[in-house]
PDB file of C-alpha atoms and ligand atoms in Angstrom:
ATOM      1  CA  MET A   1       7.961  53.062  34.294  1.00  0.00           C
ATOM      2  CA  SER A   2       8.787  54.284  37.635  1.00  0.00           C
ATOM      3  CA  THR A   3       7.096  52.815  40.981  1.00  0.00           C
ATOM      4  CA  PRO A   4       4.165  54.928  41.732  1.00  0.00           C
ATOM      5  CA  SER A   5       4.088  56.711  44.571  1.00  0.00           C
ATOM      6  CA  PRO A   6       1.349  56.225  46.947  1.00  0.00           C
ATOM      7  CA  THR A   7      -2.341  58.600  46.947  1.00  0.00           C
ATOM      8  CA  PRO A   8      -2.822  61.220  48.631  1.00  0.00           C
ATOM      9  CA  PRO A   9       0.702  62.334  48.492  1.00  0.00           C
ATOM     10  CA  PRO A  10       1.927  63.269  51.510  1.00  0.00           C
ATOM     11  CA  ARG A  11       1.568  67.150  52.318  1.00  0.00           C
ATOM     12  CA  LEU A  12       4.875  68.834  52.993  1.00  0.00           C
ATOM     13  CA  PRO A  13       7.531  71.831  53.101  1.00  0.00           C
ATOM     14  CA  LEU A  14      10.617  70.965  52.130  1.00  0.00           C
ATOM     15  CA  ASP A  15      13.640  71.982  54.250  1.00  0.00           C
ATOM     16  CA  CYS A  16      17.053  72.091  52.252  1.00  0.00           C
ATOM     17  CA  ASP A  17      21.146  73.815  51.257  1.00  0.00           C
ATOM     18  CA  PRO A  18      20.706  73.372  48.006  1.00  0.00           C
ATOM     19  CA  GLY A  19      23.230  71.739  47.345  1.00  0.00           C
ATOM     20  CA  HIS A  20      23.407  69.488  44.289  1.00  0.00           C
ATOM     21  CA  ASP A  21      21.228  66.428  46.008  1.00  0.00           C
ATOM     22  CA  ASP A  22      19.043  68.723  47.542  1.00  0.00           C
ATOM     23  CA  ALA A  23      17.844  69.840  44.151  1.00  0.00           C
ATOM     24  CA  ILE A  24      17.288  66.452  43.303  1.00  0.00           C
ATOM     25  CA  ALA A  25      15.094  65.751  46.310  1.00  0.00           C
ATOM     26  CA  ILE A  26      13.088  69.261  44.842  1.00  0.00           C
ATOM     27  CA  VAL A  27      12.615  67.670  41.866  1.00  0.00           C
ATOM     28  CA  VAL A  28      11.242  64.159  43.565  1.00  0.00           C
ATOM     29  CA  ALA A  29       8.766  65.889  45.918  1.00  0.00           C
ATOM     30  CA  ALA A  30       7.777  68.387  43.008  1.00  0.00           C
ATOM     31  CA  ARG A  31       6.888  65.188  40.985  1.00  0.00           C
ATOM     32  CA  HIS A  32       5.554  62.981  44.157  1.00  0.00           C
ATOM     33  CA  THR A  33       4.464  64.582  47.075  1.00  0.00           C
ATOM     34  CA  ASP A  34       2.176  67.964  47.522  1.00  0.00           C
ATOM     35  CA  LEU A  35       5.040  70.262  47.797  1.00  0.00           C
ATOM     36  CA  LEU A  36       3.520  73.361  49.831  1.00  0.00           C
ATOM     37  CA  GLY A  37       6.802  75.227  49.645  1.00  0.00           C
ATOM     38  CA  ILE A  38      10.983  75.375  49.559  1.00  0.00           C
ATOM     39  CA  THR A  39      12.313  76.620  53.174  1.00  0.00           C
ATOM     40  CA  THR A  40      16.196  77.135  53.307  1.00  0.00           C
ATOM     41  CA  VAL A  41      18.894  77.571  55.375  1.00  0.00           C
ATOM     42  CA  ALA A  42      22.626  77.986  55.502  1.00  0.00           C
ATOM     43  CA  GLY A  43      24.408  74.464  55.184  1.00  0.00           C
ATOM     44  CA  ASN A  44      26.652  73.505  51.752  1.00  0.00           C
ATOM     45  CA  ALA A  45      26.739  77.347  51.427  1.00  0.00           C
ATOM     46  CA  PRO A  46      25.839  80.043  52.693  1.00  0.00           C
ATOM     47  CA  LEU A  47      22.099  81.136  52.932  1.00  0.00           C
ATOM     48  CA  GLU A  48      22.146  83.802  50.489  1.00  0.00           C
ATOM     49  CA  ARG A  49      23.639  80.838  48.162  1.00  0.00           C
ATOM     50  CA  THR A  50      21.593  78.122  49.350  1.00  0.00           C
ATOM     51  CA  THR A  51      18.280  80.068  48.564  1.00  0.00           C
ATOM     52  CA  ARG A  52      19.300  81.203  45.363  1.00  0.00           C
ATOM     53  CA  ASN A  53      20.292  77.759  44.167  1.00  0.00           C
ATOM     54  CA  ALA A  54      16.088  76.774  45.755  1.00  0.00           C
ATOM     55  CA  ILE A  55      15.134  79.474  43.653  1.00  0.00           C
ATOM     56  CA  ILE A  56      16.522  78.368  40.317  1.00  0.00           C
ATOM     57  CA  ILE A  57      15.820  74.594  40.653  1.00  0.00           C
ATOM     58  CA  ARG A  58      11.961  75.977  41.770  1.00  0.00           C
ATOM     59  CA  ASP A  59      12.187  77.807  38.075  1.00  0.00           C
ATOM     60  CA  LEU A  60      13.686  75.192  36.061  1.00  0.00           C
ATOM     61  CA  LEU A  61      11.043  72.807  37.357  1.00  0.00           C
ATOM     62  CA  GLY A  62       8.020  75.795  36.416  1.00  0.00           C
ATOM     63  CA  ILE A  63       6.241  74.925  39.879  1.00  0.00           C
ATOM     64  CA  ASP A  64       4.365  77.711  41.199  1.00  0.00           C
ATOM     65  CA  VAL A  65       5.665  76.701  44.797  1.00  0.00           C
ATOM     66  CA  PRO A  66       7.133  79.826  47.588  1.00  0.00           C
ATOM     67  CA  VAL A  67      10.505  79.645  48.956  1.00  0.00           C
ATOM     68  CA  HIS A  68      10.860  81.277  51.985  1.00  0.00           C
ATOM     69  CA  THR A  69      14.519  81.480  53.365  1.00  0.00           C
ATOM     70  CA  GLY A  70      15.070  80.364  57.153  1.00  0.00           C
ATOM     71  CA  ALA A  71      18.496  80.415  59.629  1.00  0.00           C
ATOM     72  CA  ALA A  72      21.597  82.023  58.290  1.00  0.00           C
ATOM     73  CA  ARG A  73      24.197  80.153  61.097  1.00  0.00           C
ATOM     74  CA  PRO A  74      23.235  77.162  63.487  1.00  0.00           C
ATOM     75  CA  LEU A  75      21.952  77.368  67.083  1.00  0.00           C
ATOM     76  CA  VAL A  76      25.771  77.177  68.751  1.00  0.00           C
ATOM     77  CA  ALA A  77      27.636  76.360  66.313  1.00  0.00           C
ATOM     78  CA  GLU A  78      30.188  77.951  64.294  1.00  0.00           C
ATOM     79  CA  PRO A  79      28.729  78.055  60.953  1.00  0.00           C
ATOM     80  CA  LYS A  80      30.590  76.107  58.000  1.00  0.00           C
ATOM     81  CA  HIS A  81      29.926  74.974  54.726  1.00  0.00           C
ATOM     82  CA  ALA A  82      30.900  72.038  52.493  1.00  0.00           C
ATOM     83  CA  ASP A  83      32.707  74.007  49.309  1.00  0.00           C
ATOM     84  CA  TYR A  84      34.591  71.082  49.030  1.00  0.00           C
ATOM     85  CA  VAL A  85      31.687  68.847  47.835  1.00  0.00           C
ATOM     86  CA  HIS A  86      29.461  71.665  46.313  1.00  0.00           C
ATOM     87  CA  GLY A  87      31.834  73.975  45.236  1.00  0.00           C
ATOM     88  CA  GLU A  88      31.658  77.805  46.446  1.00  0.00           C
ATOM     89  CA  SER A  89      28.301  78.526  44.628  1.00  0.00           C
ATOM     90  CA  GLY A  90      26.687  75.559  46.749  1.00  0.00           C
ATOM     91  CA  MET A  91      25.908  74.179  43.450  1.00  0.00           C
ATOM     92  CA  ASP A  92      28.987  74.493  40.964  1.00  0.00           C
ATOM     93  CA  GLY A  93      29.111  72.615  37.743  1.00  0.00           C
ATOM     94  CA  ALA A  94      26.511  74.300  35.900  1.00  0.00           C
ATOM     95  CA  ASP A  95      25.477  77.269  33.751  1.00  0.00           C
ATOM     96  CA  LEU A  96      22.675  78.032  35.797  1.00  0.00           C
ATOM     97  CA  PRO A  97      19.944  81.035  34.977  1.00  0.00           C
ATOM     98  CA  GLU A  98      19.536  84.352  37.176  1.00  0.00           C
ATOM     99  CA  PRO A  99      16.650  83.400  39.906  1.00  0.00           C
ATOM    100  CA  SER A 100      13.484  84.922  38.934  1.00  0.00           C
ATOM    101  CA  GLY A 101      13.169  87.151  41.765  1.00  0.00           C
ATOM    102  CA  PRO A 102      13.385  87.278  45.799  1.00  0.00           C
ATOM    103  CA  PRO A 103      12.352  84.986  48.046  1.00  0.00           C
ATOM    104  CA  ALA A 104       8.406  85.252  49.164  1.00  0.00           C
ATOM    105  CA  SER A 105       9.486  85.849  52.480  1.00  0.00           C
ATOM    106  CA  THR A 106      12.499  85.481  55.332  1.00  0.00           C
ATOM    107  CA  ASP A 107      10.229  84.044  57.435  1.00  0.00           C
ATOM    108  CA  ALA A 108      11.128  80.520  56.966  1.00  0.00           C
ATOM    109  CA  VAL A 109      10.140  79.384  60.396  1.00  0.00           C
ATOM    110  CA  GLY A 110       6.730  81.270  60.450  1.00  0.00           C
ATOM    111  CA  PHE A 111       6.418  79.563  57.209  1.00  0.00           C
ATOM    112  CA  ILE A 112       6.669  76.290  58.516  1.00  0.00           C
ATOM    113  CA  ILE A 113       4.936  77.258  61.781  1.00  0.00           C
ATOM    114  CA  ASP A 114       1.418  78.758  60.069  1.00  0.00           C
ATOM    115  CA  THR A 115       1.797  75.573  57.390  1.00  0.00           C
ATOM    116  CA  CYS A 116       1.660  72.785  60.094  1.00  0.00           C
ATOM    117  CA  ARG A 117      -1.169  74.858  61.946  1.00  0.00           C
ATOM    118  CA  ALA A 118      -3.372  75.206  59.263  1.00  0.00           C
ATOM    119  CA  GLU A 119      -4.281  71.402  59.358  1.00  0.00           C
ATOM    120  CA  GLU A 120      -2.999  68.220  60.867  1.00  0.00           C
ATOM    121  CA  GLY A 121      -0.895  65.935  59.581  1.00  0.00           C
ATOM    122  CA  VAL A 122       1.936  67.948  57.317  1.00  0.00           C
ATOM    123  CA  TRP A 123       5.209  65.930  57.188  1.00  0.00           C
ATOM    124  CA  LEU A 124       8.376  67.819  57.299  1.00  0.00           C
ATOM    125  CA  VAL A 125      11.603  66.602  54.951  1.00  0.00           C
ATOM    126  CA  PRO A 126      14.734  68.063  55.930  1.00  0.00           C
ATOM    127  CA  THR A 127      17.427  67.813  53.630  1.00  0.00           C
ATOM    128  CA  GLY A 128      20.179  70.223  55.007  1.00  0.00           C
ATOM    129  CA  PRO A 129      21.493  71.356  58.924  1.00  0.00           C
ATOM    130  CA  LEU A 130      18.567  70.985  61.235  1.00  0.00           C
ATOM    131  CA  THR A 131      18.151  74.356  62.320  1.00  0.00           C
ATOM    132  CA  ASN A 132      14.906  75.640  60.500  1.00  0.00           C
ATOM    133  CA  ILE A 133      13.029  72.843  62.515  1.00  0.00           C
ATOM    134  CA  ALA A 134      14.402  73.504  65.641  1.00  0.00           C
ATOM    135  CA  LEU A 135      13.425  76.628  65.725  1.00  0.00           C
ATOM    136  CA  ALA A 136       9.747  76.024  64.218  1.00  0.00           C
ATOM    137  CA  LEU A 137       9.324  72.972  66.891  1.00  0.00           C
ATOM    138  CA  ARG A 138      10.495  75.483  69.935  1.00  0.00           C
ATOM    139  CA  ALA A 139       8.584  78.618  69.047  1.00  0.00           C
ATOM    140  CA  ALA A 140       5.313  75.917  68.343  1.00  0.00           C
ATOM    141  CA  PRO A 141       5.690  73.089  70.302  1.00  0.00           C
ATOM    142  CA  ASP A 142       2.227  72.188  69.629  1.00  0.00           C
ATOM    143  CA  LEU A 143       3.911  71.077  66.233  1.00  0.00           C
ATOM    144  CA  ALA A 144       4.926  68.101  68.003  1.00  0.00           C
ATOM    145  CA  ASP A 145       1.695  66.839  68.210  1.00  0.00           C
ATOM    146  CA  ARG A 146       0.192  67.863  64.743  1.00  0.00           C
ATOM    147  CA  ILE A 147       2.958  67.102  62.115  1.00  0.00           C
ATOM    148  CA  ALA A 148       2.722  63.447  60.799  1.00  0.00           C
ATOM    149  CA  GLY A 149       6.417  63.243  61.183  1.00  0.00           C
ATOM    150  CA  ILE A 150       9.964  64.105  60.289  1.00  0.00           C
ATOM    151  CA  SER A 151      11.708  62.668  57.445  1.00  0.00           C
ATOM    152  CA  LEU A 152      15.459  63.550  57.514  1.00  0.00           C
ATOM    153  CA  MET A 153      18.671  62.753  55.684  1.00  0.00           C
ATOM    154  CA  GLY A 154      21.078  63.077  58.100  1.00  0.00           C
ATOM    155  CA  GLY A 155      23.445  61.016  60.388  1.00  0.00           C
ATOM    156  CA  GLY A 156      24.114  56.802  60.103  1.00  0.00           C
ATOM    157  CA  THR A 157      26.172  54.529  61.291  1.00  0.00           C
ATOM    158  CA  PHE A 158      29.437  56.363  60.430  1.00  0.00           C
ATOM    159  CA  GLY A 159      30.817  60.035  59.162  1.00  0.00           C
ATOM    160  CA  ASN A 160      31.169  62.094  56.771  1.00  0.00           C
ATOM    161  CA  ARG A 161      32.410  65.290  58.078  1.00  0.00           C
ATOM    162  CA  THR A 162      34.249  63.604  60.634  1.00  0.00           C
ATOM    163  CA  ALA A 163      34.616  60.399  61.331  1.00  0.00           C
ATOM    164  CA  THR A 164      31.632  59.920  63.012  1.00  0.00           C
ATOM    165  CA  ALA A 165      29.682  62.727  62.115  1.00  0.00           C
ATOM    166  CA  GLU A 166      27.601  63.310  59.226  1.00  0.00           C
ATOM    167  CA  PHE A 167      27.628  67.062  57.792  1.00  0.00           C
ATOM    168  CA  ASN A 168      23.793  68.269  58.658  1.00  0.00           C
ATOM    169  CA  ILE A 169      23.929  66.533  62.024  1.00  0.00           C
ATOM    170  CA  TRP A 170      27.593  68.131  62.860  1.00  0.00           C
ATOM    171  CA  ALA A 171      26.687  71.503  61.199  1.00  0.00           C
ATOM    172  CA  ASP A 172      24.541  72.246  63.759  1.00  0.00           C
ATOM    173  CA  PRO A 173      24.206  69.694  66.550  1.00  0.00           C
ATOM    174  CA  GLU A 174      21.861  71.250  69.341  1.00  0.00           C
ATOM    175  CA  ALA A 175      19.235  71.665  66.492  1.00  0.00           C
ATOM    176  CA  ALA A 176      19.774  68.391  65.524  1.00  0.00           C
ATOM    177  CA  ALA A 177      19.414  66.891  68.996  1.00  0.00           C
ATOM    178  CA  ALA A 178      16.426  68.794  69.596  1.00  0.00           C
ATOM    179  CA  VAL A 179      14.548  67.158  66.523  1.00  0.00           C
ATOM    180  CA  PHE A 180      15.681  64.171  67.594  1.00  0.00           C
ATOM    181  CA  GLU A 181      14.130  64.220  71.171  1.00  0.00           C
ATOM    182  CA  TYR A 182      11.270  65.971  69.775  1.00  0.00           C
ATOM    183  CA  GLY A 183       9.371  62.960  70.166  1.00  0.00           C
ATOM    184  CA  GLY A 184       6.648  61.917  67.154  1.00  0.00           C
ATOM    185  CA  PRO A 185       7.596  59.807  64.295  1.00  0.00           C
ATOM    186  CA  LEU A 186      10.927  60.498  62.775  1.00  0.00           C
ATOM    187  CA  VAL A 187      12.726  58.490  59.738  1.00  0.00           C
ATOM    188  CA  MET A 188      16.391  59.227  59.245  1.00  0.00           C
ATOM    189  CA  CYS A 189      17.769  58.324  56.151  1.00  0.00           C
ATOM    190  CA  GLY A 190      21.779  58.440  56.760  1.00  0.00           C
ATOM    191  CA  LEU A 191      25.211  57.780  55.538  1.00  0.00           C
ATOM    192  CA  GLN A 192      25.045  53.551  55.838  1.00  0.00           C
ATOM    193  CA  LEU A 193      21.693  54.170  52.880  1.00  0.00           C
ATOM    194  CA  THR A 194      22.630  56.926  50.879  1.00  0.00           C
ATOM    195  CA  HIS A 195      26.512  55.881  50.108  1.00  0.00           C
ATOM    196  CA  THR A 196      24.845  52.691  48.247  1.00  0.00           C
ATOM    197  CA  PHE A 197      22.544  55.086  46.170  1.00  0.00           C
ATOM    198  CA  GLN A 198      25.761  56.390  44.242  1.00  0.00           C
ATOM    199  CA  ALA A 199      25.171  58.598  40.575  1.00  0.00           C
ATOM    200  CA  THR A 200      27.731  56.292  38.868  1.00  0.00           C
ATOM    201  CA  PRO A 201      29.024  57.344  35.061  1.00  0.00           C
ATOM    202  CA  GLU A 202      26.193  54.839  33.816  1.00  0.00           C
ATOM    203  CA  ARG A 203      23.271  56.212  35.968  1.00  0.00           C
ATOM    204  CA  ILE A 204      24.114  60.080  35.411  1.00  0.00           C
ATOM    205  CA  GLN A 205      24.120  59.285  31.278  1.00  0.00           C
ATOM    206  CA  ARG A 206      20.502  58.117  31.236  1.00  0.00           C
ATOM    207  CA  VAL A 207      19.799  61.566  32.791  1.00  0.00           C
ATOM    208  CA  ARG A 208      22.026  63.084  30.216  1.00  0.00           C
ATOM    209  CA  ASP A 209      19.913  61.057  27.160  1.00  0.00           C
ATOM    210  CA  ILE A 210      16.470  63.095  28.634  1.00  0.00           C
ATOM    211  CA  PRO A 211      15.677  65.627  26.266  1.00  0.00           C
ATOM    212  CA  GLY A 212      15.847  68.960  27.680  1.00  0.00           C
ATOM    213  CA  ARG A 213      17.071  71.840  29.607  1.00  0.00           C
ATOM    214  CA  LEU A 214      16.533  70.841  32.906  1.00  0.00           C
ATOM    215  CA  ALA A 215      17.564  66.858  32.176  1.00  0.00           C
ATOM    216  CA  GLY A 216      20.799  69.007  31.077  1.00  0.00           C
ATOM    217  CA  VAL A 217      21.447  71.484  33.944  1.00  0.00           C
ATOM    218  CA  LEU A 218      21.228  67.958  36.580  1.00  0.00           C
ATOM    219  CA  ALA A 219      23.522  65.994  34.278  1.00  0.00           C
ATOM    220  CA  ASP A 220      26.200  68.806  34.925  1.00  0.00           C
ATOM    221  CA  LEU A 221      25.334  69.385  38.811  1.00  0.00           C
ATOM    222  CA  PHE A 222      25.625  65.296  38.899  1.00  0.00           C
ATOM    223  CA  GLU A 223      28.621  65.325  37.444  1.00  0.00           C
ATOM    224  CA  PHE A 224      30.226  67.770  39.223  1.00  0.00           C
ATOM    225  CA  PHE A 225      28.576  66.428  42.692  1.00  0.00           C
ATOM    226  CA  SER A 226      30.058  62.714  41.342  1.00  0.00           C
ATOM    227  CA  GLY A 227      33.565  64.594  40.476  1.00  0.00           C
ATOM    228  CA  THR A 228      34.354  65.693  43.861  1.00  0.00           C
ATOM    229  CA  TYR A 229      33.198  62.846  45.501  1.00  0.00           C
ATOM    230  CA  VAL A 230      34.994  60.435  43.752  1.00  0.00           C
ATOM    231  CA  SER A 231      37.980  62.231  43.641  1.00  0.00           C
ATOM    232  CA  ARG A 232      38.518  62.216  47.757  1.00  0.00           C
ATOM    233  CA  HIS A 233      37.005  58.528  47.964  1.00  0.00           C
ATOM    234  CA  ASP A 234      38.701  54.901  46.855  1.00  0.00           C
ATOM    235  CA  ASN A 235      35.640  53.295  47.201  1.00  0.00           C
ATOM    236  CA  LEU A 236      32.915  55.223  45.380  1.00  0.00           C
ATOM    237  CA  ARG A 237      31.771  55.176  41.322  1.00  0.00           C
ATOM    238  CA  GLY A 238      29.586  58.296  41.937  1.00  0.00           C
ATOM    239  CA  ALA A 239      28.287  60.768  44.530  1.00  0.00           C
ATOM    240  CA  PRO A 240      26.161  59.351  47.451  1.00  0.00           C
ATOM    241  CA  VAL A 241      22.792  60.882  46.151  1.00  0.00           C
ATOM    242  CA  HIS A 242      21.793  61.250  50.044  1.00  0.00           C
ATOM    243  CA  ASP A 243      19.456  64.301  50.362  1.00  0.00           C
ATOM    244  CA  PRO A 244      16.222  62.411  47.866  1.00  0.00           C
ATOM    245  CA  CYS A 245      15.843  59.549  50.163  1.00  0.00           C
ATOM    246  CA  ALA A 246      14.201  61.637  52.810  1.00  0.00           C
ATOM    247  CA  VAL A 247      11.358  62.261  50.391  1.00  0.00           C
ATOM    248  CA  LEU A 248      11.564  58.562  48.420  1.00  0.00           C
ATOM    249  CA  ALA A 249      11.754  57.307  51.656  1.00  0.00           C
ATOM    250  CA  LEU A 250       7.749  58.515  52.376  1.00  0.00           C
ATOM    251  CA  THR A 251       6.758  58.525  49.080  1.00  0.00           C
ATOM    252  CA  HIS A 252       8.374  55.229  47.717  1.00  0.00           C
ATOM    253  CA  PRO A 253       8.553  53.348  51.166  1.00  0.00           C
ATOM    254  CA  GLN A 254       8.290  50.017  49.323  1.00  0.00           C
ATOM    255  CA  LEU A 255      12.017  50.571  47.889  1.00  0.00           C
ATOM    256  CA  PHE A 256      13.597  50.305  51.941  1.00  0.00           C
ATOM    257  CA  GLU A 257      14.403  48.632  54.336  1.00  0.00           C
ATOM    258  CA  THR A 258      14.309  50.067  57.883  1.00  0.00           C
ATOM    259  CA  TYR A 259      14.404  49.218  61.231  1.00  0.00           C
ATOM    260  CA  GLU A 260      13.370  51.341  64.565  1.00  0.00           C
ATOM    261  CA  ALA A 261      16.030  52.386  67.664  1.00  0.00           C
ATOM    262  CA  HIS A 262      17.066  54.779  69.883  1.00  0.00           C
ATOM    263  CA  VAL A 263      18.809  57.280  68.315  1.00  0.00           C
ATOM    264  CA  ALA A 264      20.238  60.130  70.213  1.00  0.00           C
ATOM    265  CA  VAL A 265      22.822  62.906  69.178  1.00  0.00           C
ATOM    266  CA  GLU A 266      26.089  63.142  70.830  1.00  0.00           C
ATOM    267  CA  THR A 267      26.968  67.388  71.206  1.00  0.00           C
ATOM    268  CA  ARG A 268      30.112  67.166  73.672  1.00  0.00           C
ATOM    269  CA  GLY A 269      32.116  64.819  72.711  1.00  0.00           C
ATOM    270  CA  ARG A 270      35.454  65.807  71.431  1.00  0.00           C
ATOM    271  CA  HIS A 271      35.831  63.056  68.949  1.00  0.00           C
ATOM    272  CA  THR A 272      32.408  61.967  68.887  1.00  0.00           C
ATOM    273  CA  ARG A 273      30.333  65.728  68.574  1.00  0.00           C
ATOM    274  CA  GLY A 274      27.593  66.144  65.760  1.00  0.00           C
ATOM    275  CA  MET A 275      27.301  61.708  65.657  1.00  0.00           C
ATOM    276  CA  THR A 276      24.256  59.954  65.980  1.00  0.00           C
ATOM    277  CA  VAL A 277      24.143  57.268  68.583  1.00  0.00           C
ATOM    278  CA  ILE A 278      22.247  54.125  67.083  1.00  0.00           C
ATOM    279  CA  ASP A 279      21.771  51.646  70.012  1.00  0.00           C
ATOM    280  CA  GLN A 280      21.705  48.724  67.643  1.00  0.00           C
ATOM    281  CA  ARG A 281      21.823  46.624  71.210  1.00  0.00           C
ATOM    282  CA  ARG A 282      18.836  43.375  71.045  1.00  0.00           C
ATOM    283  CA  LEU A 283      18.216  43.991  74.875  1.00  0.00           C
ATOM    284  CA  LEU A 284      15.041  42.888  75.867  1.00  0.00           C
ATOM    285  CA  GLU A 285      14.743  45.713  78.121  1.00  0.00           C
ATOM    286  CA  ARG A 286      16.019  48.403  75.857  1.00  0.00           C
ATOM    287  CA  PRO A 287      15.335  52.392  75.618  1.00  0.00           C
ATOM    288  CA  THR A 288      12.210  52.866  73.796  1.00  0.00           C
ATOM    289  CA  SER A 289      12.451  54.081  69.509  1.00  0.00           C
ATOM    290  CA  ASN A 290      12.233  57.296  68.747  1.00  0.00           C
ATOM    291  CA  CYS A 291      13.624  56.888  65.561  1.00  0.00           C
ATOM    292  CA  THR A 292      12.963  54.710  62.081  1.00  0.00           C
ATOM    293  CA  VAL A 293      16.391  53.879  60.941  1.00  0.00           C
ATOM    294  CA  VAL A 294      16.159  53.988  57.220  1.00  0.00           C
ATOM    295  CA  ASP A 295      18.938  51.342  56.320  1.00  0.00           C
ATOM    296  CA  ARG A 296      18.919  49.736  52.763  1.00  0.00           C
ATOM    297  CA  ILE A 297      17.876  50.909  49.308  1.00  0.00           C
ATOM    298  CA  ASP A 298      16.893  49.114  45.655  1.00  0.00           C
ATOM    299  CA  ALA A 299      19.261  51.593  44.114  1.00  0.00           C
ATOM    300  CA  ASP A 300      18.471  50.833  40.387  1.00  0.00           C
ATOM    301  CA  ALA A 301      14.629  51.430  40.941  1.00  0.00           C
ATOM    302  CA  GLY A 302      15.388  54.464  43.235  1.00  0.00           C
ATOM    303  CA  PHE A 303      17.267  55.493  40.319  1.00  0.00           C
ATOM    304  CA  ALA A 304      14.079  55.079  37.672  1.00  0.00           C
ATOM    305  CA  VAL A 305      11.828  57.258  40.079  1.00  0.00           C
ATOM    306  CA  ILE A 306      14.236  60.426  39.689  1.00  0.00           C
ATOM    307  CA  ASP A 307      15.146  59.668  35.856  1.00  0.00           C
ATOM    308  CA  GLU A 308      11.273  59.628  35.688  1.00  0.00           C
ATOM    309  CA  ALA A 309      10.761  63.002  37.806  1.00  0.00           C
ATOM    310  CA  ILE A 310      13.269  64.828  35.826  1.00  0.00           C
ATOM    311  CA  ALA A 311      11.714  63.662  32.278  1.00  0.00           C
ATOM    312  CA  HIS A 312       8.218  64.507  33.596  1.00  0.00           C
ATOM    313  CA  PHE A 313       9.538  68.411  33.834  1.00  0.00           C
ATOM    314  CA  SER A 314      12.174  68.361  31.383  1.00  0.00           C
ATOM    315  CA  ARG A 315      11.538  70.625  28.161  1.00  0.00           C
TER     316      ARG A 315
HETATM  317  C1  BDR B 401      24.612  65.882  53.475  1.00  0.00           C
HETATM  318  O1  BDR B 401      25.301  67.015  53.282  1.00  0.00           O
HETATM  319  C2  BDR B 401      24.870  67.751  52.090  1.00  0.00           C
HETATM  320  O2  BDR B 401      26.535  68.070  51.744  1.00  0.00           O
HETATM  321  C3  BDR B 401      24.345  67.017  51.416  1.00  0.00           C
HETATM  322  O3  BDR B 401      23.595  68.118  50.817  1.00  0.00           O
HETATM  323  C4  BDR B 401      23.415  66.386  52.212  1.00  0.00           C
HETATM  324  O4  BDR B 401      22.568  66.906  52.484  1.00  0.00           O
HETATM  325  C5  BDR B 401      25.209  64.826  52.979  1.00  0.00           C
HETATM  326  O5  BDR B 401      25.942  64.809  54.397  1.00  0.00           O
HETATM  327 CA1   CA B 402      21.703  69.080  51.839  1.00  0.00          CA
END
């Protein structure tokens, strides 16, 4: 049995760039949130591939949730992808079905705005570059006061794409800077957290032992994802399963330790563009916190939630 999620569940669109770990984030969101839609952005792979992958995962789950496709490129930066981690397709490693059809629209930003204007208290959960979210906040500044907050995967106390910058922030630093300055509640699941949440061989085997097609596909995806990470690092036994943390931080907050801090996004530094600068000085007079930094997870309990969610949809 996994830990129960809060009631009522958070209502949210998930904004993602699948991506192996984005796929797991979709599964957890489908199980433990009121998932209002899936929006896609270019990131791990070009937009048409991340959109295709999102539709395939949605189809495998058998859920009635629209997929809207969004920004094909960052606000300012040159488009760069992460095939060295996720493969050319963005989700290499499994025998995937064809998507059931096209996305519901090509206006993810409009969908996010309409969804947040339709009711108060919607969460935004981005697990890719922050382009769609920044464009929505720019076009509809009223969203800042209407949403419950933004829970994102990105940043942290060290980098992966560069020594200082995590991929999602590095891929569109100008969008990230706008999001970190938007003024409402912000939850950041960065690399110092997600690198302790690894898809080890034992955890992948537990997914493989779950009956049904979805579990088999996800076990294959986990294996590819872990393979690329383990082959490129000397301190990992499996891929950090980054993206579900941004969902779990809302649905299972009891699994995490957090602290409040002011976080800025560096957009100019030669060595630091895309870095999240976390002010950890314990000054009595310090900048007001704009961010809940999610710092630690009970990894076994987190994977139990993932396993249960996969088993729920796998048939
Ligand atoms: C982030 O970048 C992508 O490769 C993953 O999907 C995750 O969102 C980790 O840096
Ligand atoms: Ca992602």
